[in-house]
Amino acid sequence: MIKLLEHTRRPDITFCRNGRIYITARVARLLSLRPGDALNIAVSNGEYLLHAIHLHNAIGRHEAQCFPTKKGRGNNLSANSVRLCRALLNSVGVTADRASYMIGEAFVQDSVTYVPIITLHPL
Protein backbone atom coordinates (compact mmCIF):
# COMPACT_ATOMS: atom_id res chain seq x y z
CA MET A 1 0.00 0.00 0.00
CA ILE A 2 1.25 3.49 -0.86
CA LYS A 3 0.20 6.56 1.08
CA LEU A 4 -0.36 9.58 -1.11
CA LEU A 5 -0.40 12.00 1.81
CA GLU A 6 2.15 11.23 4.48
CA HIS A 7 0.99 13.91 6.92
CA THR A 8 -2.40 15.56 6.82
CA ARG A 9 -1.97 17.92 9.75
CA ARG A 10 0.23 20.97 9.77
CA PRO A 11 2.92 20.89 12.49
CA ASP A 12 2.50 23.26 15.42
CA ILE A 13 6.10 24.38 15.77
CA THR A 14 9.23 24.09 13.63
CA PHE A 15 12.84 24.48 14.75
CA CYS A 16 15.63 25.11 12.21
CA ARG A 17 19.37 24.80 12.88
CA ASN A 18 19.90 28.33 11.57
CA GLY A 19 17.90 29.56 14.59
CA ARG A 20 14.52 30.22 13.01
CA ILE A 21 11.43 29.07 14.95
CA TYR A 22 8.02 28.99 13.24
CA ILE A 23 4.99 29.11 15.55
CA THR A 24 1.42 28.50 14.42
CA ALA A 25 -1.48 30.63 15.53
CA ARG A 26 -2.75 27.75 17.71
CA VAL A 27 0.43 27.73 19.80
CA ALA A 28 0.47 31.53 19.97
CA ARG A 29 -3.11 31.52 21.24
CA LEU A 30 -2.45 28.81 23.88
CA LEU A 31 0.59 30.67 25.24
CA SER A 32 -0.99 34.15 24.84
CA LEU A 33 1.98 35.17 22.70
CA ARG A 34 2.15 38.66 21.27
CA PRO A 35 4.82 40.21 19.09
CA GLY A 36 7.69 41.18 21.38
CA ASP A 37 7.27 38.24 23.79
CA ALA A 38 10.02 35.62 23.98
CA LEU A 39 10.05 31.81 23.99
CA ASN A 40 11.89 29.40 26.21
CA ILE A 41 11.96 25.64 26.72
CA ALA A 42 11.98 23.96 30.11
CA VAL A 43 12.94 20.31 30.56
CA SER A 44 11.05 18.35 33.19
CA ASN A 45 11.28 14.57 33.57
CA GLY A 46 12.61 14.20 30.04
CA GLU A 47 9.73 16.22 28.60
CA TYR A 48 10.32 19.45 26.68
CA LEU A 49 7.92 22.21 27.72
CA LEU A 50 7.51 25.36 25.64
CA HIS A 51 6.54 28.51 27.51
CA ALA A 52 6.32 32.23 26.90
CA ILE A 53 8.19 35.03 28.59
CA HIS A 54 5.96 38.08 28.44
CA LEU A 55 8.20 41.12 28.15
CA HIS A 56 6.49 44.29 29.33
CA ASN A 57 8.06 47.61 28.32
CA ALA A 58 11.14 45.77 27.10
CA ILE A 59 13.75 47.84 25.34
CA GLY A 60 16.00 46.24 22.74
CA ARG A 61 16.11 42.79 21.23
CA HIS A 62 15.86 39.65 23.28
CA GLU A 63 16.81 36.12 22.30
CA ALA A 64 13.87 34.10 20.90
CA GLN A 65 11.72 37.24 20.71
CA CYS A 66 8.57 36.71 18.62
CA PHE A 67 7.53 38.75 15.61
CA PRO A 68 4.68 38.34 13.09
CA THR A 69 5.46 36.37 9.94
CA LYS A 70 3.10 38.44 7.79
CA LYS A 71 2.32 42.06 8.53
CA GLY A 72 -1.38 42.58 9.18
CA ARG A 73 -2.50 39.05 8.33
CA GLY A 74 -2.74 35.95 10.47
CA ASN A 75 -1.50 35.20 13.93
CA ASN A 76 1.48 33.03 13.02
CA LEU A 77 4.71 34.13 14.65
CA SER A 78 8.42 33.53 14.17
CA ALA A 79 11.39 33.85 16.49
CA ASN A 80 15.17 33.58 16.21
CA SER A 81 17.48 31.76 18.60
CA VAL A 82 20.34 29.64 17.34
CA ARG A 83 21.22 28.46 20.86
CA LEU A 84 17.65 27.34 21.64
CA CYS A 85 17.13 25.55 18.31
CA ARG A 86 20.46 23.73 18.29
CA ALA A 87 20.15 22.73 21.94
CA LEU A 88 16.71 21.21 21.35
CA LEU A 89 17.63 19.45 18.09
CA ASN A 90 20.86 18.06 19.53
CA SER A 91 19.24 16.85 22.75
CA VAL A 92 16.51 14.92 20.91
CA GLY A 93 19.02 13.48 18.42
CA VAL A 94 17.85 15.20 15.23
CA THR A 95 20.64 15.65 12.68
CA ALA A 96 18.54 17.30 9.97
CA ASP A 97 18.52 21.05 9.41
CA ARG A 98 14.87 21.34 10.41
CA ALA A 99 12.39 19.45 12.57
CA SER A 100 8.67 20.06 13.01
CA TYR A 101 6.69 18.93 16.03
CA MET A 102 3.16 18.71 17.32
CA ILE A 103 2.27 19.96 20.79
CA GLY A 104 0.27 18.40 23.60
CA GLU A 105 -2.31 19.80 25.99
CA ALA A 106 -1.39 23.07 27.67
CA PHE A 107 -1.24 23.21 31.46
CA VAL A 108 -0.58 25.92 34.03
CA GLN A 109 1.98 25.56 36.80
CA ASP A 110 2.98 28.42 39.10
CA SER A 111 0.97 30.86 36.94
CA VAL A 112 3.01 29.94 33.82
CA THR A 113 1.38 28.18 30.88
CA TYR A 114 3.43 25.28 29.51
CA VAL A 115 2.87 23.35 26.29
CA PRO A 116 4.62 19.95 25.93
CA ILE A 117 6.47 19.44 22.64
CA ILE A 118 5.98 15.90 21.31
CA THR A 119 9.57 15.11 20.32
CA LEU A 120 9.20 11.35 19.80
CA HIS A 121 7.80 11.70 16.27
CA PRO A 122 9.21 14.69 14.34
CA LEU A 123 7.35 15.46 11.14
CSV table of C-alpha atoms in Angstrom, one decimal:
chain,number,residue,atom,x,y,z
A,1,MET,CA,0.0,0.0,0.0
A,2,ILE,CA,1.3,3.5,-0.9
A,3,LYS,CA,0.2,6.6,1.1
A,4,LEU,CA,-0.4,9.6,-1.1
A,5,LEU,CA,-0.4,12.0,1.8
A,6,GLU,CA,2.1,11.2,4.5
A,7,HIS,CA,1.0,13.9,6.9
A,8,THR,CA,-2.4,15.6,6.8
A,9,ARG,CA,-2.0,17.9,9.7
A,10,ARG,CA,0.2,21.0,9.8
A,11,PRO,CA,2.9,20.9,12.5
A,12,ASP,CA,2.5,23.3,15.4
A,13,ILE,CA,6.1,24.4,15.8
A,14,THR,CA,9.2,24.1,13.6
A,15,PHE,CA,12.8,24.5,14.7
A,16,CYS,CA,15.6,25.1,12.2
A,17,ARG,CA,19.4,24.8,12.9
A,18,ASN,CA,19.9,28.3,11.6
A,19,GLY,CA,17.9,29.6,14.6
A,20,ARG,CA,14.5,30.2,13.0
A,21,ILE,CA,11.4,29.1,14.9
A,22,TYR,CA,8.0,29.0,13.2
A,23,ILE,CA,5.0,29.1,15.5
A,24,THR,CA,1.4,28.5,14.4
A,25,ALA,CA,-1.5,30.6,15.5
A,26,ARG,CA,-2.8,27.8,17.7
A,27,VAL,CA,0.4,27.7,19.8
A,28,ALA,CA,0.5,31.5,20.0
A,29,ARG,CA,-3.1,31.5,21.2
A,30,LEU,CA,-2.4,28.8,23.9
A,31,LEU,CA,0.6,30.7,25.2
A,32,SER,CA,-1.0,34.1,24.8
A,33,LEU,CA,2.0,35.2,22.7
A,34,ARG,CA,2.1,38.7,21.3
A,35,PRO,CA,4.8,40.2,19.1
A,36,GLY,CA,7.7,41.2,21.4
A,37,ASP,CA,7.3,38.2,23.8
A,38,ALA,CA,10.0,35.6,24.0
A,39,LEU,CA,10.0,31.8,24.0
A,40,ASN,CA,11.9,29.4,26.2
A,41,ILE,CA,12.0,25.6,26.7
A,42,ALA,CA,12.0,24.0,30.1
A,43,VAL,CA,12.9,20.3,30.6
A,44,SER,CA,11.0,18.4,33.2
A,45,ASN,CA,11.3,14.6,33.6
A,46,GLY,CA,12.6,14.2,30.0
A,47,GLU,CA,9.7,16.2,28.6
A,48,TYR,CA,10.3,19.5,26.7
A,49,LEU,CA,7.9,22.2,27.7
A,50,LEU,CA,7.5,25.4,25.6
A,51,HIS,CA,6.5,28.5,27.5
A,52,ALA,CA,6.3,32.2,26.9
A,53,ILE,CA,8.2,35.0,28.6
A,54,HIS,CA,6.0,38.1,28.4
A,55,LEU,CA,8.2,41.1,28.2
A,56,HIS,CA,6.5,44.3,29.3
A,57,ASN,CA,8.1,47.6,28.3
A,58,ALA,CA,11.1,45.8,27.1
A,59,ILE,CA,13.8,47.8,25.3
A,60,GLY,CA,16.0,46.2,22.7
A,61,ARG,CA,16.1,42.8,21.2
A,62,HIS,CA,15.9,39.6,23.3
A,63,GLU,CA,16.8,36.1,22.3
A,64,ALA,CA,13.9,34.1,20.9
A,65,GLN,CA,11.7,37.2,20.7
A,66,CYS,CA,8.6,36.7,18.6
A,67,PHE,CA,7.5,38.8,15.6
A,68,PRO,CA,4.7,38.3,13.1
A,69,THR,CA,5.5,36.4,9.9
A,70,LYS,CA,3.1,38.4,7.8
A,71,LYS,CA,2.3,42.1,8.5
A,72,GLY,CA,-1.4,42.6,9.2
A,73,ARG,CA,-2.5,39.0,8.3
A,74,GLY,CA,-2.7,35.9,10.5
A,75,ASN,CA,-1.5,35.2,13.9
A,76,ASN,CA,1.5,33.0,13.0
A,77,LEU,CA,4.7,34.1,14.7
A,78,SER,CA,8.4,33.5,14.2
A,79,ALA,CA,11.4,33.9,16.5
A,80,ASN,CA,15.2,33.6,16.2
A,81,SER,CA,17.5,31.8,18.6
A,82,VAL,CA,20.3,29.6,17.3
A,83,ARG,CA,21.2,28.5,20.9
A,84,LEU,CA,17.7,27.3,21.6
A,85,CYS,CA,17.1,25.5,18.3
A,86,ARG,CA,20.5,23.7,18.3
A,87,ALA,CA,20.1,22.7,21.9
A,88,LEU,CA,16.7,21.2,21.4
A,89,LEU,CA,17.6,19.4,18.1
A,90,ASN,CA,20.9,18.1,19.5
A,91,SER,CA,19.2,16.9,22.7
A,92,VAL,CA,16.5,14.9,20.9
A,93,GLY,CA,19.0,13.5,18.4
A,94,VAL,CA,17.9,15.2,15.2
A,95,THR,CA,20.6,15.6,12.7
A,96,ALA,CA,18.5,17.3,10.0
A,97,ASP,CA,18.5,21.1,9.4
A,98,ARG,CA,14.9,21.3,10.4
A,99,ALA,CA,12.4,19.4,12.6
A,100,SER,CA,8.7,20.1,13.0
A,101,TYR,CA,6.7,18.9,16.0
A,102,MET,CA,3.2,18.7,17.3
A,103,ILE,CA,2.3,20.0,20.8
A,104,GLY,CA,0.3,18.4,23.6
A,105,GLU,CA,-2.3,19.8,26.0
A,106,ALA,CA,-1.4,23.1,27.7
A,107,PHE,CA,-1.2,23.2,31.5
A,108,VAL,CA,-0.6,25.9,34.0
A,109,GLN,CA,2.0,25.6,36.8
A,110,ASP,CA,3.0,28.4,39.1
A,111,SER,CA,1.0,30.9,36.9
A,112,VAL,CA,3.0,29.9,33.8
A,113,THR,CA,1.4,28.2,30.9
A,114,TYR,CA,3.4,25.3,29.5
A,115,VAL,CA,2.9,23.3,26.3
A,116,PRO,CA,4.6,20.0,25.9
A,117,ILE,CA,6.5,19.4,22.6
A,118,ILE,CA,6.0,15.9,21.3
A,119,THR,CA,9.6,15.1,20.3
A,120,LEU,CA,9.2,11.4,19.8
A,121,HIS,CA,7.8,11.7,16.3
A,122,PRO,CA,9.2,14.7,14.3
A,123,LEU,CA,7.4,15.5,11.1
